[in-house]
PDB file of C-alpha atoms and ligand atoms in Angstrom:
ATOM      1  CA  MET C   1      39.825  50.596 -67.090  1.00 94.00           C
ATOM      2  CA  THR C   2      42.568  51.104 -69.647  1.00 97.00           C
ATOM      3  CA  GLU C   3      45.587  48.783 -69.523  1.00 97.00           C
ATOM      4  CA  ASP C   4      47.570  51.636 -68.048  1.00 98.00           C
ATOM      5  CA  GLU C   5      45.007  52.073 -65.268  1.00 98.00           C
ATOM      6  CA  GLN C   6      45.036  48.325 -64.609  1.00 98.00           C
ATOM      7  CA  LYS C   7      48.825  48.406 -64.227  1.00 98.00           C
ATOM      8  CA  GLN C   8      48.547  51.419 -61.916  1.00 98.00           C
ATOM      9  CA  ALA C   9      45.906  49.686 -59.758  1.00 98.00           C
ATOM     10  CA  ALA C  10      48.050  46.545 -59.458  1.00 98.00           C
ATOM     11  CA  ALA C  11      51.129  48.606 -58.565  1.00 98.00           C
ATOM     12  CA  GLU C  12      49.204  50.592 -55.938  1.00 98.00           C
ATOM     13  CA  LYS C  13      48.033  47.400 -54.252  1.00 98.00           C
ATOM     14  CA  ALA C  14      51.492  45.818 -54.382  1.00 98.00           C
ATOM     15  CA  VAL C  15      53.272  48.667 -52.583  1.00 98.00           C
ATOM     16  CA  THR C  16      50.921  48.254 -49.604  1.00 98.00           C
ATOM     17  CA  TYR C  17      52.938  45.094 -48.811  1.00 98.00           C
ATOM     18  CA  ILE C  18      56.147  47.090 -48.295  1.00 98.00           C
ATOM     19  CA  ARG C  19      57.139  47.666 -44.669  1.00 98.00           C
ATOM     20  CA  GLU C  20      59.622  50.015 -43.004  1.00 98.00           C
ATOM     21  CA  GLY C  21      63.215  48.751 -43.184  1.00 98.00           C
ATOM     22  CA  MET C  22      62.601  46.143 -45.886  1.00 98.00           C
ATOM     23  CA  VAL C  23      65.060  45.250 -48.627  1.00 98.00           C
ATOM     24  CA  VAL C  24      62.912  45.402 -51.759  1.00 98.00           C
ATOM     25  CA  GLY C  25      63.692  43.965 -55.189  1.00 99.00           C
ATOM     26  CA  LEU C  26      62.575  46.473 -57.801  1.00 99.00           C
ATOM     27  CA  GLY C  27      61.373  44.886 -61.033  1.00 98.00           C
ATOM     28  CA  THR C  28      61.647  46.066 -64.615  1.00 98.00           C
ATOM     29  CA  GLY C  29      59.086  47.033 -67.262  1.00 98.00           C
ATOM     30  CA  SER C  30      56.171  49.437 -67.544  1.00 98.00           C
ATOM     31  CA  CYS C  31      54.082  47.972 -64.707  1.00 98.00           C
ATOM     32  CA  ALA C  32      57.107  47.680 -62.411  1.00 98.00           C
ATOM     33  CA  ALA C  33      58.017  51.275 -63.294  1.00 98.00           C
ATOM     34  CA  LYS C  34      54.671  52.419 -61.884  1.00 98.00           C
ATOM     35  CA  MET C  35      55.456  50.501 -58.700  1.00 98.00           C
ATOM     36  CA  VAL C  36      58.905  52.138 -58.512  1.00 99.00           C
ATOM     37  CA  ASP C  37      57.293  55.575 -58.893  1.00 98.00           C
ATOM     38  CA  LEU C  38      55.003  54.753 -55.953  1.00 98.00           C
ATOM     39  CA  VAL C  39      57.953  53.521 -53.865  1.00 98.00           C
ATOM     40  CA  GLY C  40      59.711  56.787 -54.677  1.00 98.00           C
ATOM     41  CA  ALA C  41      56.717  58.748 -53.368  1.00 98.00           C
ATOM     42  CA  LYS C  42      56.710  56.666 -50.173  1.00 98.00           C
ATOM     43  CA  VAL C  43      60.431  57.255 -49.660  1.00 98.00           C
ATOM     44  CA  LYS C  44      59.916  60.979 -50.156  1.00 98.00           C
ATOM     45  CA  ALA C  45      57.191  60.794 -47.500  1.00 98.00           C
ATOM     46  CA  GLY C  46      59.616  59.205 -45.010  1.00 98.00           C
ATOM     47  CA  LEU C  47      59.628  55.437 -45.642  1.00 98.00           C
ATOM     48  CA  SER C  48      63.059  53.860 -45.160  1.00 98.00           C
ATOM     49  CA  ILE C  49      63.766  50.919 -47.465  1.00 98.00           C
ATOM     50  CA  THR C  50      66.716  49.614 -49.465  1.00 98.00           C
ATOM     51  CA  GLY C  51      66.091  48.847 -53.140  1.00 98.00           C
ATOM     52  CA  ILE C  52      67.751  46.182 -55.278  1.00 98.00           C
ATOM     53  CA  PRO C  53      67.133  47.129 -58.908  1.00 98.00           C
ATOM     54  CA  THR C  54      66.771  44.352 -61.493  1.00 98.00           C
ATOM     55  CA  SER C  55      68.099  46.414 -64.419  1.00 98.00           C
ATOM     56  CA  GLU C  56      70.106  49.505 -65.281  1.00 98.00           C
ATOM     57  CA  ALA C  57      66.835  51.196 -66.338  1.00 98.00           C
ATOM     58  CA  THR C  58      65.227  50.548 -62.957  1.00 98.00           C
ATOM     59  CA  ALA C  59      68.410  51.633 -61.171  1.00 98.00           C
ATOM     60  CA  ALA C  60      68.341  54.944 -63.049  1.00 98.00           C
ATOM     61  CA  GLN C  61      64.659  55.460 -62.226  1.00 98.00           C
ATOM     62  CA  ALA C  62      65.236  54.662 -58.544  1.00 98.00           C
ATOM     63  CA  ARG C  63      68.195  57.057 -58.364  1.00 98.00           C
ATOM     64  CA  ASP C  64      66.109  59.851 -59.950  1.00 98.00           C
ATOM     65  CA  LEU C  65      63.399  59.262 -57.348  1.00 98.00           C
ATOM     66  CA  GLY C  66      65.828  59.255 -54.414  1.00 98.00           C
ATOM     67  CA  ILE C  67      65.267  55.569 -53.546  1.00 98.00           C
ATOM     68  CA  PRO C  68      68.410  54.198 -51.837  1.00 98.00           C
ATOM     69  CA  ILE C  69      69.714  51.300 -53.962  1.00 98.00           C
ATOM     70  CA  VAL C  70      72.537  48.825 -53.382  1.00 98.00           C
ATOM     71  CA  GLY C  71      73.992  45.749 -55.059  1.00 98.00           C
ATOM     72  CA  LEU C  72      73.711  42.176 -53.840  1.00 98.00           C
ATOM     73  CA  GLU C  73      77.035  42.470 -51.973  1.00 98.00           C
ATOM     74  CA  ALA C  74      75.360  44.813 -49.483  1.00 98.00           C
ATOM     75  CA  VAL C  75      72.482  42.588 -48.336  1.00 97.00           C
ATOM     76  CA  ASP C  76      72.050  39.199 -46.700  1.00 92.00           C
ATOM     77  CA  LYS C  77      68.616  38.642 -48.203  1.00 93.00           C
ATOM     78  CA  ILE C  78      65.776  40.382 -49.968  1.00 98.00           C
ATOM     79  CA  ASP C  79      62.485  40.634 -48.079  1.00 98.00           C
ATOM     80  CA  LEU C  80      60.177  41.270 -50.994  1.00 98.00           C
ATOM     81  CA  THR C  81      60.463  41.636 -54.765  1.00 99.00           C
ATOM     82  CA  ILE C  82      57.755  43.254 -56.860  1.00 99.00           C
ATOM     83  CA  ASP C  83      57.990  42.698 -60.605  1.00 99.00           C
ATOM     84  CA  GLY C  84      55.880  42.599 -63.746  1.00 98.00           C
ATOM     85  CA  THR C  85      55.320  39.733 -66.147  1.00 99.00           C
ATOM     86  CA  ASP C  86      54.585  38.997 -69.788  1.00 98.00           C
ATOM     87  CA  GLU C  87      52.316  36.044 -69.017  1.00 99.00           C
ATOM     88  CA  VAL C  88      51.035  34.248 -65.923  1.00 98.00           C
ATOM     89  CA  ASP C  89      49.217  30.917 -65.951  1.00 98.00           C
ATOM     90  CA  PRO C  90      46.752  29.470 -63.385  1.00 98.00           C
ATOM     91  CA  GLN C  91      49.645  27.803 -61.485  1.00 98.00           C
ATOM     92  CA  GLY C  92      51.461  31.140 -61.131  1.00 98.00           C
ATOM     93  CA  ARG C  93      54.127  30.155 -63.648  1.00 98.00           C
ATOM     94  CA  LEU C  94      55.440  33.125 -65.608  1.00 99.00           C
ATOM     95  CA  ILE C  95      57.030  34.117 -68.876  1.00 99.00           C
ATOM     96  CA  LYS C  96      59.264  37.140 -68.289  1.00 98.00           C
ATOM     97  CA  GLY C  97      61.972  38.932 -70.215  1.00 98.00           C
ATOM     98  CA  GLY C  98      60.008  41.072 -72.649  1.00 98.00           C
ATOM     99  CA  GLY C  99      62.160  43.929 -71.397  1.00 97.00           C
ATOM    100  CA  GLY C 100      65.299  41.813 -71.604  1.00 98.00           C
ATOM    101  CA  ALA C 101      65.955  41.876 -67.842  1.00 98.00           C
ATOM    102  CA  HIS C 102      64.924  38.338 -66.892  1.00 98.00           C
ATOM    103  CA  LEU C 103      68.456  37.229 -65.927  1.00 98.00           C
ATOM    104  CA  ARG C 104      68.851  39.777 -63.144  1.00 98.00           C
ATOM    105  CA  GLU C 105      65.121  39.537 -62.362  1.00 98.00           C
ATOM    106  CA  LYS C 106      65.354  35.792 -61.767  1.00 98.00           C
ATOM    107  CA  ILE C 107      68.457  36.133 -59.596  1.00 98.00           C
ATOM    108  CA  VAL C 108      66.758  38.796 -57.464  1.00 98.00           C
ATOM    109  CA  ALA C 109      63.520  36.782 -57.254  1.00 98.00           C
ATOM    110  CA  SER C 110      65.463  33.665 -56.243  1.00 98.00           C
ATOM    111  CA  LEU C 111      67.007  35.536 -53.295  1.00 98.00           C
ATOM    112  CA  SER C 112      63.692  36.989 -52.121  1.00 98.00           C
ATOM    113  CA  ASP C 113      61.524  35.763 -49.265  1.00 98.00           C
ATOM    114  CA  ARG C 114      58.484  36.742 -51.301  1.00 98.00           C
ATOM    115  CA  MET C 115      57.759  37.708 -54.900  1.00 98.00           C
ATOM    116  CA  ILE C 116      54.702  39.742 -55.814  1.00 99.00           C
ATOM    117  CA  VAL C 117      53.852  39.882 -59.508  1.00 99.00           C
ATOM    118  CA  VAL C 118      51.923  42.852 -60.875  1.00 99.00           C
ATOM    119  CA  ALA C 119      50.222  42.991 -64.266  1.00 98.00           C
ATOM    120  CA  GLU C 120      47.269  44.096 -66.336  1.00 98.00           C
ATOM    121  CA  ALA C 121      44.436  41.644 -67.070  1.00 98.00           C
ATOM    122  CA  LYS C 122      45.627  40.502 -70.504  1.00 98.00           C
ATOM    123  CA  LYS C 123      48.739  38.884 -68.976  1.00 98.00           C
ATOM    124  CA  LYS C 124      46.618  36.145 -67.376  1.00 98.00           C
ATOM    125  CA  VAL C 125      46.579  33.175 -69.760  1.00 98.00           C
ATOM    126  CA  PRO C 126      45.312  29.584 -69.524  1.00 98.00           C
ATOM    127  CA  VAL C 127      48.519  28.186 -71.060  1.00 98.00           C
ATOM    128  CA  LEU C 128      51.920  29.901 -71.416  1.00 98.00           C
ATOM    129  CA  GLY C 129      53.396  30.450 -74.854  1.00 98.00           C
ATOM    130  CA  ALA C 130      51.532  33.075 -76.870  1.00 98.00           C
ATOM    131  CA  PHE C 131      54.318  35.421 -75.769  1.00 98.00           C
ATOM    132  CA  LYS C 132      57.622  34.369 -77.334  1.00 98.00           C
ATOM    133  CA  LEU C 133      59.916  32.959 -74.659  1.00 98.00           C
ATOM    134  CA  PRO C 134      63.062  35.073 -74.165  1.00 98.00           C
ATOM    135  CA  VAL C 135      66.258  33.022 -73.901  1.00 98.00           C
ATOM    136  CA  GLU C 136      69.441  34.895 -72.994  1.00 98.00           C
ATOM    137  CA  VAL C 137      72.610  33.433 -74.492  1.00 98.00           C
ATOM    138  CA  ILE C 138      76.360  34.039 -74.497  1.00 98.00           C
ATOM    139  CA  ARG C 139      77.169  35.913 -77.718  1.00 98.00           C
ATOM    140  CA  PHE C 140      79.868  33.399 -78.726  1.00 98.00           C
ATOM    141  CA  ALA C 141      77.309  30.600 -78.605  1.00 98.00           C
ATOM    142  CA  ALA C 142      74.493  32.401 -80.441  1.00 98.00           C
ATOM    143  CA  PRO C 143      75.014  30.934 -83.959  1.00 97.00           C
ATOM    144  CA  ALA C 144      75.080  27.364 -82.628  1.00 97.00           C
ATOM    145  CA  LEU C 145      72.260  27.898 -80.161  1.00 98.00           C
ATOM    146  CA  LYS C 146      69.884  29.137 -82.841  1.00 97.00           C
ATOM    147  CA  SER C 147      69.709  25.642 -84.320  1.00 97.00           C
ATOM    148  CA  ARG C 148      69.674  23.942 -80.910  1.00 98.00           C
ATOM    149  CA  LEU C 149      66.722  26.083 -79.812  1.00 98.00           C
ATOM    150  CA  ALA C 150      64.990  25.237 -83.091  1.00 98.00           C
ATOM    151  CA  ALA C 151      65.636  21.543 -82.422  1.00 97.00           C
ATOM    152  CA  LEU C 152      63.737  21.921 -79.137  1.00 97.00           C
ATOM    153  CA  GLY C 153      60.683  22.934 -81.167  1.00 96.00           C
ATOM    154  CA  SER C 154      60.871  26.717 -81.346  1.00 97.00           C
ATOM    155  CA  THR C 155      61.364  29.378 -83.959  1.00 95.00           C
ATOM    156  CA  PRO C 156      64.132  31.473 -82.397  1.00 98.00           C
ATOM    157  CA  VAL C 157      64.549  35.078 -83.530  1.00 98.00           C
ATOM    158  CA  LEU C 158      67.538  37.116 -82.380  1.00 98.00           C
ATOM    159  CA  ARG C 159      66.186  40.198 -80.618  1.00 98.00           C
ATOM    160  CA  GLN C 160      67.161  43.419 -82.373  1.00 98.00           C
ATOM    161  CA  LYS C 161      67.157  47.096 -81.507  1.00 98.00           C
ATOM    162  CA  PRO C 162      65.157  49.470 -83.710  1.00 97.00           C
ATOM    163  CA  ASP C 163      68.352  50.233 -85.693  1.00 98.00           C
ATOM    164  CA  GLY C 164      68.654  46.546 -86.665  1.00 98.00           C
ATOM    165  CA  THR C 165      71.667  45.736 -84.483  1.00 98.00           C
ATOM    166  CA  PRO C 166      71.366  42.953 -81.895  1.00 98.00           C
ATOM    167  CA  PHE C 167      69.840  43.845 -78.533  1.00 98.00           C
ATOM    168  CA  VAL C 168      72.429  43.394 -75.779  1.00 98.00           C
ATOM    169  CA  SER C 169      71.287  42.713 -72.208  1.00 98.00           C
ATOM    170  CA  ASP C 170      72.617  44.508 -69.135  1.00 98.00           C
ATOM    171  CA  GLU C 171      74.961  41.542 -68.704  1.00 98.00           C
ATOM    172  CA  GLY C 172      76.278  41.833 -72.275  1.00 98.00           C
ATOM    173  CA  ASN C 173      74.416  38.859 -73.761  1.00 98.00           C
ATOM    174  CA  TYR C 174      72.106  38.299 -76.750  1.00 98.00           C
ATOM    175  CA  ILE C 175      68.452  37.248 -76.476  1.00 98.00           C
ATOM    176  CA  PHE C 176      66.530  34.852 -78.709  1.00 98.00           C
ATOM    177  CA  ASP C 177      62.738  35.282 -78.652  1.00 98.00           C
ATOM    178  CA  CYS C 178      61.495  31.727 -79.123  1.00 98.00           C
ATOM    179  CA  ASP C 179      58.063  30.772 -80.401  1.00 98.00           C
ATOM    180  CA  PHE C 180      57.364  27.355 -78.853  1.00 98.00           C
ATOM    181  CA  GLY C 181      53.611  27.581 -79.423  1.00 98.00           C
ATOM    182  CA  LYS C 182      51.604  26.492 -76.386  1.00 98.00           C
ATOM    183  CA  ILE C 183      54.015  25.395 -73.655  1.00 98.00           C
ATOM    184  CA  GLU C 184      52.151  22.415 -72.196  1.00 97.00           C
ATOM    185  CA  ASP C 185      55.027  21.296 -69.947  1.00 98.00           C
ATOM    186  CA  PRO C 186      56.935  24.410 -68.773  1.00 98.00           C
ATOM    187  CA  GLU C 187      58.996  22.452 -66.192  1.00 98.00           C
ATOM    188  CA  ARG C 188      60.329  20.118 -68.845  1.00 98.00           C
ATOM    189  CA  LEU C 189      61.126  22.944 -71.262  1.00 98.00           C
ATOM    190  CA  ALA C 190      62.833  24.916 -68.478  1.00 98.00           C
ATOM    191  CA  LEU C 191      65.084  21.939 -67.747  1.00 98.00           C
ATOM    192  CA  SER C 192      65.934  21.398 -71.416  1.00 98.00           C
ATOM    193  CA  LEU C 193      66.863  25.061 -71.839  1.00 98.00           C
ATOM    194  CA  SER C 194      68.908  25.223 -68.640  1.00 98.00           C
ATOM    195  CA  THR C 195      71.059  22.296 -69.712  1.00 97.00           C
ATOM    196  CA  LEU C 196      72.075  23.833 -73.064  1.00 98.00           C
ATOM    197  CA  PRO C 197      75.660  25.130 -72.767  1.00 98.00           C
ATOM    198  CA  GLY C 198      75.684  28.830 -73.652  1.00 98.00           C
ATOM    199  CA  VAL C 199      72.164  29.517 -72.423  1.00 98.00           C
ATOM    200  CA  VAL C 200      72.532  31.964 -69.548  1.00 98.00           C
ATOM    201  CA  GLU C 201      68.879  32.164 -68.508  1.00 98.00           C
ATOM    202  CA  HIS C 202      65.405  31.672 -69.937  1.00 98.00           C
ATOM    203  CA  GLY C 203      62.237  33.586 -69.159  1.00 98.00           C
ATOM    204  CA  LEU C 204      60.253  30.754 -67.559  1.00 99.00           C
ATOM    205  CA  PHE C 205      59.782  31.603 -63.871  1.00 99.00           C
ATOM    206  CA  ILE C 206      58.487  28.489 -62.131  1.00 98.00           C
ATOM    207  CA  GLY C 207      57.987  28.437 -58.387  1.00 98.00           C
ATOM    208  CA  PHE C 208      58.954  32.070 -57.878  1.00 98.00           C
ATOM    209  CA  ALA C 209      55.665  33.988 -57.611  1.00 98.00           C
ATOM    210  CA  ASP C 210      53.955  33.982 -54.208  1.00 98.00           C
ATOM    211  CA  LEU C 211      51.233  36.518 -54.916  1.00 98.00           C
ATOM    212  CA  ILE C 212      49.836  37.730 -58.235  1.00 98.00           C
ATOM    213  CA  ILE C 213      48.075  41.085 -58.365  1.00 98.00           C
ATOM    214  CA  ILE C 214      46.134  41.664 -61.567  1.00 98.00           C
ATOM    215  CA  GLY C 215      44.483  44.959 -62.435  1.00 98.00           C
ATOM    216  CA  THR C 216      41.068  44.318 -63.984  1.00 98.00           C
ATOM    217  CA  ASP C 217      38.018  46.323 -64.997  1.00 95.00           C
ATOM    218  CA  ASN C 218      36.490  45.411 -61.627  1.00 93.00           C
ATOM    219  CA  GLY C 219      39.460  46.369 -59.444  1.00 95.00           C
ATOM    220  CA  VAL C 220      42.399  44.201 -58.462  1.00 98.00           C
ATOM    221  CA  GLU C 221      42.354  40.425 -58.438  1.00 98.00           C
ATOM    222  CA  ILE C 222      44.708  38.860 -55.894  1.00 98.00           C
ATOM    223  CA  ILE C 223      45.857  35.300 -56.420  1.00 98.00           C
ATOM    224  CA  GLU C 224      47.858  33.432 -53.746  1.00 98.00           C
ATOM    225  CA  VAL C 225      50.101  30.819 -55.306  1.00 97.00           C
TER     226      VAL C 225
HETATM  227  C1  5RP U 301      61.352  42.607 -68.186  1.00 54.07           C
HETATM  228  C2  5RP U 301      60.145  41.871 -67.740  1.00 54.07           C
HETATM  229  C3  5RP U 301      58.910  42.657 -67.534  1.00 54.07           C
HETATM  230  O1  5RP U 301      58.497  42.513 -66.207  1.00 54.07           O
HETATM  231  C4  5RP U 301      57.854  42.162 -68.469  1.00 54.07           C
HETATM  232  O2  5RP U 301      58.365  42.278 -69.792  1.00 54.07           O
HETATM  233  C5  5RP U 301      56.557  42.946 -68.344  1.00 54.07           C
HETATM  234  O3  5RP U 301      56.750  44.259 -68.753  1.00 54.07           O
HETATM  235  P1  5RP U 301      55.536  45.264 -68.927  1.00 54.07           P
HETATM  236  O4  5RP U 301      54.960  45.503 -67.557  1.00 54.07           O
HETATM  237  O5  5RP U 301      56.151  46.495 -69.557  1.00 54.07           O
HETATM  238  O6  5RP U 301      54.548  44.610 -69.867  1.00 54.07           O
HETATM  239  O7  5RP U 301      60.144  40.681 -67.552  1.00 54.07           O
HETATM  240  O8  5RP U 301      62.397  41.722 -68.440  1.00 54.07           O
END
């Protein structure tokens, strides 16, 4: 299977967990986009759900597909969130934020009864850290935080758009992509990052994923966390 087919297979399995009337968190990224397409087809076929998009891009896609979407003010809780990932380790810990949406993604995941993660096979890793960890920061703090992130043992690079200007998240912040090498103690790093004033959110998702669905050459692998 190609990577694209693996993503499609994972997305197809994930949407089988959606039930009538659910409030569903809609993730961001190429694998999540396949899931959103499938949700759109289900809605067209008569399924009634309410979507909570995790980014402006996903909101636009959902609107185009006719999926009803609302903000957090309109719901008491989220039944299920389905989202992609950049890496997942054997404990179900994730690195997310390759698409720059990890702040809203983490908020939505934190409010969800259940989080299903969908990905292609290469995202499964023995140890997190080959993918540079996204750290979203307040713009005012960015110059100072570059050295503080370096002091934690990373090589932080300010994310840029193709035209060379800084990438700005949906919430108006900058993102540093931080090479920490192998992250042997993700819990400890997560705590260190969270306590730095000016850091809005980092891409380590620990204790969020309940089910991981990986598309592989031999079909889908389902891992309960
Ligand atoms: C966006 C994310 C994405 O879920 C992650 O980057 C994976 O994306 P893709 O499925 O395109 O590889 O965290 O912030």
